[in-house]
Amino acid sequence: MDFNGSQDLSYPTGLSSNTSMDYEDYYQEPDASKIIIPSIYALVCCIGLTGNAMVIYVILKYAKMKTATNIYILNLAIADELFMLSVPFLATSAAIRHWPFGSLMCRLVLSVDGINMFTSIFCLTVLSVDRYVAVVHPIKAARYRRPTVAKVVNVCVWGLSLIVILPIIIFADTVPAQDGGVNCNFLWPEAAWSEAFVVYTFLLGFLLPVGAICLCYCLMVARMRAVGLKAGWLQRRRSEKKITRMVLLVVAVFVLCWMPFYIVQLVSVFHHPPDPMVTQLFVILSYANSGANPILYGFVSDNFRRSFQRIVCFRWLESGLDAEQVDYCAVAVKRQATCSPLDFPKDCMASDMVFRNGTRCKVVSWDDTLEASLRRGSPASKLTSRGGNLSPPSPSSHL
């Protein structure tokens, strides 16, 4: 949303401001942009809603994904998902150059847009602090880096964001436009309020959080250099490396997506409004950040990538059982036990099976098992699982 009510710009919400100078007075929007801009909004919305929904789903569904770091990522995904929900309203307004949804929806959309914009950067700040504690203070990490603590912190993040956007809740409203339409914008009591709000949002929504994030990573680098290759540190550093790299990459993409937007806002306040088309593109870039995060998780995190693959591929056991609730190799043993030696090679071959949770269970054929057992003098009922031997229980074990 563009916070400068004294200038006639496209807001980060894509909405026109209430000013005495009409948008078309200094810039005639090309007809093509009326199609291109809403189309880009729609594309960003589809990618963002789908990607963040997948992130939310895998963290809530799979127990191993419920780590402290992933709870913070869940909060970020929820913020991004809600951030994307305002895009259809913005795309519609950008297409028709009019706000047709009324005063209540204007205040609601701007408030949701604002609270999730601040929640996103606050979540990234918390993630960076979490990485700092994990790397620099591993002993304290066991106490503070727990899912329960992460949930409490997430609630505090939303509360802080709600306080920060109180000016939006109070001053957002519809205003008649000079062309006879309606704009959704901020009705500041004085022009100086809009300038102060731009600086206010830049400090709390970008400069201070990014400064805190940079400080966390500088301290992490200093700690790594100081400790060097001491016993136990190298292994722990390797285990934290991928997670830290993922968080750092997400932060870097956030800065790249949001910095142009804030620069445009500051230039608009202290100099002259830039080309509205450029402003619109930077606004879209800021929204695109919410759609980029799930893509980054998939590329950098093995756990997220495997979880996304499960959603897309829908790998189910042939028996119809839920793969997340069964002993996979035990199922393979049971399946082999139901087949005779003559039928097994044809009907029950299950060599190197891969189940929905990524477990690989290598089941050898009956003939190979029999031949190997004769050479070893061992029973022919053993299966190899992850390189080891798995023996089914003997009948006496049930007595």
XYZ file of C-alpha atoms in Angstrom:
399
model
C 0.000 0.000 0.000
C 1.228 3.471 -0.847
C 1.152 5.547 2.312
C 1.538 9.017 0.864
C -1.921 10.576 0.866
C -0.664 13.957 -0.337
C 0.475 12.552 -3.646
C -1.576 10.868 -6.337
C 0.098 7.532 -6.690
C -0.811 3.903 -6.903
C -0.648 2.525 -3.427
C 1.093 -0.683 -2.530
C -2.475 -1.773 -2.379
C -2.787 -0.626 -5.959
C -5.344 2.006 -4.970
C -5.379 5.678 -5.852
C -4.915 8.306 -3.178
C -7.240 11.147 -2.260
C -5.690 14.286 -3.662
C -6.641 17.434 -5.463
C -4.759 16.291 -8.541
C -6.287 13.475 -10.554
C -4.171 10.553 -11.640
C -4.836 11.190 -15.315
C -3.855 14.879 -15.016
C -0.181 14.064 -15.276
C -0.149 10.535 -16.591
C -2.415 8.801 -19.059
C -2.382 5.104 -18.345
C -1.861 2.991 -21.481
C -4.767 0.738 -22.362
C -2.446 -2.271 -22.343
C -1.556 -1.702 -18.688
C -5.221 -2.059 -17.729
C -4.920 -5.674 -18.826
C -1.279 -6.409 -18.013
C -1.256 -5.095 -14.430
C -4.371 -7.025 -13.290
C -3.063 -10.131 -15.077
C 0.223 -9.931 -13.176
C -1.711 -9.455 -9.949
C -3.748 -12.579 -10.748
C -0.621 -14.638 -11.482
C 1.071 -13.538 -8.260
C -2.114 -14.305 -6.334
C -2.423 -17.842 -7.739
C 1.221 -18.694 -7.041
C 1.152 -17.154 -3.572
C -2.103 -18.757 -2.451
C -1.129 -22.207 -3.747
C 2.451 -22.164 -2.455
C 1.673 -20.865 1.018
C -1.289 -23.237 1.348
C 1.125 -26.117 0.691
C 3.545 -24.804 3.326
C 0.752 -24.511 5.891
C -0.534 -27.990 5.036
C 2.769 -29.853 5.321
C 3.718 -28.201 8.622
C 0.336 -28.980 10.170
C 0.117 -32.524 8.769
C 3.571 -34.024 9.325
C 4.810 -34.348 12.902
C 8.486 -34.098 11.958
C 7.834 -30.649 10.438
C 6.642 -29.171 13.743
C 10.026 -27.791 14.813
C 10.454 -24.360 16.381
C 11.872 -22.934 13.152
C 9.017 -24.361 11.098
C 6.440 -22.920 13.511
C 7.863 -19.485 12.699
C 7.773 -20.351 9.000
C 4.143 -21.407 9.466
C 3.368 -17.975 10.879
C 5.104 -16.343 7.918
C 3.126 -18.525 5.497
C -0.160 -17.575 7.178
C 0.767 -13.899 6.914
C 1.679 -14.311 3.250
C -1.529 -16.252 2.585
C -3.668 -13.494 4.093
C -1.551 -10.935 2.256
C -2.508 -12.651 -1.001
C -6.228 -12.598 -0.163
C -6.330 -8.845 -0.713
C -4.853 -9.135 -4.208
C -8.166 -9.943 -6.020
C -9.646 -6.702 -4.691
C -6.580 -4.783 -5.833
C -6.568 -6.410 -9.257
C -10.231 -5.521 -9.740
C -9.664 -1.933 -8.651
C -6.603 -1.627 -10.901
C -8.578 -2.947 -13.872
C -11.597 -0.656 -13.551
C -9.837 2.315 -11.884
C -12.558 2.355 -9.243
C -13.265 0.879 -5.794
C -16.666 -0.862 -6.010
C -16.584 -2.757 -2.691
C -17.678 -0.052 -0.258
C -16.213 1.693 2.777
C -16.180 -1.310 5.125
C -14.289 -3.528 2.674
C -11.891 -0.649 1.990
C -10.951 -0.445 5.652
C -10.831 -4.227 5.999
C -8.651 -4.811 2.924
C -6.200 -2.045 3.817
C -6.008 -3.277 7.422
C -5.407 -6.908 6.408
C -2.879 -5.757 3.835
C -1.047 -3.657 6.410
C -1.033 -6.118 9.307
C 0.333 -8.913 7.165
C 2.953 -6.666 5.596
C 4.352 -5.937 9.064
C 3.834 -9.493 10.287
C 5.969 -10.803 7.416
C 9.027 -8.739 8.293
C 8.559 -9.341 12.025
C 8.427 -13.096 11.343
C 11.677 -12.882 9.391
C 13.254 -10.994 12.281
C 12.137 -13.684 14.729
C 13.461 -16.390 12.392
C 16.850 -14.676 12.305
C 16.945 -14.404 16.100
C 16.014 -18.097 16.250
C 18.962 -18.930 13.976
C 21.246 -16.776 16.132
C 20.223 -18.622 19.307
C 20.594 -22.019 17.615
C 24.094 -21.301 16.305
C 25.636 -19.036 18.956
C 23.895 -20.276 22.126
C 23.207 -23.982 21.578
C 22.720 -24.703 25.298
C 20.087 -22.009 25.710
C 18.568 -23.136 22.424
C 17.320 -26.349 24.034
C 15.310 -24.265 26.484
C 13.950 -21.533 24.232
C 13.727 -23.176 20.806
C 10.603 -25.220 21.448
C 7.334 -25.287 19.487
C 5.398 -24.042 22.538
C 7.644 -21.002 22.877
C 7.438 -20.401 19.127
C 3.630 -20.319 19.272
C 3.689 -17.730 22.064
C 6.154 -15.600 20.096
C 3.922 -15.823 17.020
C 0.946 -14.511 18.993
C 3.092 -11.608 20.194
C 4.126 -10.868 16.600
C 0.492 -10.569 15.511
C -0.294 -8.369 18.510
C 2.617 -6.055 17.713
C 1.572 -5.854 14.062
C -1.976 -4.955 15.084
C -0.684 -2.089 17.220
C 1.578 -0.817 14.437
C -1.247 -0.618 11.880
C -3.719 1.241 14.126
C -3.360 4.399 11.965
C -4.503 2.364 8.950
C -7.551 1.050 10.812
C -8.480 4.558 11.926
C -7.898 6.569 8.754
C -8.637 4.137 5.895
C -11.848 4.986 4.028
C -13.361 5.614 0.607
C -13.262 9.018 -1.044
C -14.962 10.338 -4.208
C -12.672 10.683 -7.222
C -12.701 13.549 -9.710
C -13.801 11.223 -12.499
C -16.960 10.297 -10.600
C -15.630 7.016 -9.236
C -14.575 6.030 -5.735
C -11.065 5.540 -4.376
C -9.994 3.571 -1.309
C -7.314 5.422 0.591
C -6.219 7.129 3.811
C -7.986 10.289 4.937
C -5.234 12.034 6.893
C -6.206 15.116 8.940
C -3.198 16.978 7.524
C -0.714 16.417 4.700
C 2.134 16.154 7.221
C 0.517 13.030 8.665
C 0.985 11.113 5.438
C 4.665 12.073 5.287
C 5.143 11.026 8.901
C 3.385 7.728 8.218
C 5.705 6.936 5.301
C 8.740 7.421 7.549
C 7.002 5.508 10.350
C 6.330 2.469 8.181
C 9.795 2.584 6.616
C 11.439 2.491 10.045
C 9.223 -0.167 11.642
C 8.494 -2.191 8.524
C 11.928 -2.256 6.935
C 14.949 -0.404 8.321
C 14.896 -1.490 11.982
C 13.933 -5.149 11.342
C 16.494 -5.518 8.545
C 19.110 -3.917 10.795
C 18.324 -6.436 13.547
C 18.519 -9.290 11.032
C 21.913 -8.131 9.765
C 23.169 -7.874 13.352
C 22.106 -11.469 14.063
C 23.952 -12.817 11.049
C 27.063 -10.745 11.757
C 27.174 -12.191 15.275
C 26.731 -15.699 13.862
C 29.635 -15.237 11.452
C 31.827 -13.848 14.237
C 30.963 -16.804 16.461
C 31.777 -19.333 13.751
C 35.155 -17.741 13.116
C 35.977 -17.568 16.824
C 35.115 -21.196 17.529
C 36.739 -22.519 14.370
C 37.067 -26.299 14.245
C 36.718 -27.125 17.935
C 35.449 -30.553 18.831
C 31.748 -30.964 18.205
C 31.321 -27.552 16.633
C 31.959 -28.606 13.045
C 29.279 -31.303 13.123
C 26.738 -29.000 14.750
C 27.543 -26.231 12.302
C 26.886 -28.576 9.405
C 23.530 -29.584 10.865
C 22.457 -25.946 11.158
C 23.952 -24.801 7.868
C 21.038 -25.591 5.558
C 18.407 -24.091 7.837
C 20.431 -20.922 8.342
C 21.055 -20.627 4.612
C 17.341 -20.995 3.888
C 16.382 -18.254 6.357
C 19.123 -15.966 5.042
C 17.949 -16.502 1.469
C 14.343 -15.707 2.411
C 15.501 -12.502 4.119
C 17.616 -11.501 1.104
C 14.681 -11.982 -1.268
C 12.478 -9.929 1.060
C 14.956 -7.048 0.964
C 15.214 -7.210 -2.842
C 11.432 -7.224 -3.234
C 10.587 -4.530 -0.712
C 13.482 -2.079 -0.937
C 12.361 -0.584 -4.312
C 8.875 -0.040 -2.898
C 10.110 1.857 0.152
C 12.524 3.895 -1.960
C 9.610 4.967 -4.178
C 7.599 5.941 -1.096
C 10.396 8.090 0.315
C 11.109 9.713 -3.054
C 7.412 10.515 -3.400
C 7.388 12.284 -0.042
C 10.623 14.247 -0.236
C 11.045 14.805 -3.966
C 8.552 14.081 -6.759
C 6.251 11.175 -7.581
C 7.936 8.749 -10.002
C 6.261 7.295 -13.060
C 3.040 5.614 -11.845
C 3.717 2.575 -14.016
C 7.084 2.089 -12.286
C 5.353 2.474 -8.948
C 2.801 -0.188 -9.884
C 5.547 -2.620 -10.886
C 7.360 -2.098 -7.577
C 4.076 -2.642 -5.748
C 3.601 -5.944 -7.582
C 7.202 -6.883 -6.763
C 6.454 -6.442 -3.063
C 3.456 -8.762 -3.379
C 5.520 -11.267 -5.362
C 7.708 -11.753 -2.297
C 4.856 -13.600 -0.590
C 4.667 -16.033 -3.502
C 8.434 -16.511 -3.677
C 8.900 -17.859 -0.145
C 7.351 -21.326 -0.723
C 9.485 -21.704 -3.854
C 12.592 -20.916 -1.814
C 11.628 -23.491 0.820
C 11.267 -26.135 -1.876
C 14.655 -25.403 -3.427
C 16.685 -25.060 -0.230
C 15.048 -27.366 2.334
C 15.094 -31.119 1.749
C 12.250 -31.639 4.218
C 9.979 -29.124 2.509
C 10.877 -30.459 -0.925
C 10.015 -34.034 0.051
C 6.804 -32.897 1.723
C 5.764 -30.938 -1.369
C 6.461 -34.005 -3.498
C 4.152 -36.084 -1.337
C 1.335 -33.623 -1.916
C 1.880 -33.518 -5.664
C 2.516 -37.221 -6.261
C -0.025 -38.734 -3.828
C 1.932 -41.956 -3.304
C -0.349 -44.461 -1.666
C 0.261 -48.057 -0.689
C -1.427 -50.573 -2.946
C -3.281 -51.889 0.094
C -4.920 -48.497 0.559
C -3.416 -48.015 4.011
C -2.177 -44.610 5.083
C 1.595 -44.764 4.659
C 2.104 -42.371 7.547
C 0.534 -44.778 10.059
C 2.064 -48.156 9.192
C 5.330 -50.011 9.521
C 6.349 -50.077 5.875
C 8.694 -53.040 5.932
C 6.265 -54.981 8.119
C 3.668 -54.482 5.402
C 6.162 -55.801 2.861
C 6.774 -58.872 5.046
C 3.046 -59.475 5.325
C 2.559 -59.134 1.586
C 5.310 -61.646 0.859
C 3.927 -64.059 3.449
C 0.572 -64.199 1.642
C 2.180 -65.492 -1.570
C 3.418 -68.913 -2.410
C 6.914 -69.385 -3.830
C 5.446 -69.897 -7.273
C 3.235 -66.812 -7.196
C 5.611 -64.404 -5.516
C 7.910 -63.485 -8.429
C 4.914 -62.669 -10.618
C 2.328 -61.218 -8.229
C 4.174 -60.038 -5.177
C 7.425 -58.594 -6.496
C 8.082 -55.501 -4.366
C 11.752 -54.875 -4.979
C 13.057 -51.502 -3.820
C 9.653 -50.058 -2.954
C 9.431 -46.374 -2.022
C 6.572 -45.370 0.227
C 4.817 -42.043 0.738
C 7.004 -40.937 3.618
C 10.192 -41.569 1.668
C 11.001 -44.909 3.354
C 12.728 -47.340 1.033
C 12.099 -51.020 1.722
C 14.064 -53.386 -0.478
C 12.336 -56.771 -0.749
C 14.184 -59.550 -2.513
C 12.515 -62.312 -4.501
C 11.656 -65.676 -2.975
C 14.212 -67.561 -5.045
C 17.016 -65.143 -4.145
C 16.105 -65.345 -0.465
C 15.980 -69.143 -0.527
C 19.308 -69.412 -2.321
C 20.996 -66.989 0.070
C 19.590 -68.749 3.113
C 20.886 -72.120 1.936
C 24.365 -70.646 1.541
C 24.248 -69.090 5.038
C 22.329 -71.894 6.681
C 19.748 -69.385 7.946
C 15.954 -69.282 7.604
C 14.607 -68.104 4.270
C 12.168 -65.657 5.731
C 14.481 -62.666 6.232
C 14.158 -59.422 4.314
C 16.683 -56.641 3.871
C 15.523 -53.207 4.982
C 17.859 -50.199 4.723
C 20.828 -52.537 4.452
C 19.899 -54.701 7.452
C 18.034 -57.939 8.090
C 14.475 -57.998 9.307
C 13.051 -61.263 10.607
C 9.325 -61.766 11.038
C 8.310 -63.000 14.489
C 8.192 -66.732 15.010
C 4.890 -68.398 15.881
C 6.106 -68.950 19.432
C 6.533 -65.226 19.964
C 2.757 -64.798 20.099
C 2.316 -67.313 22.880
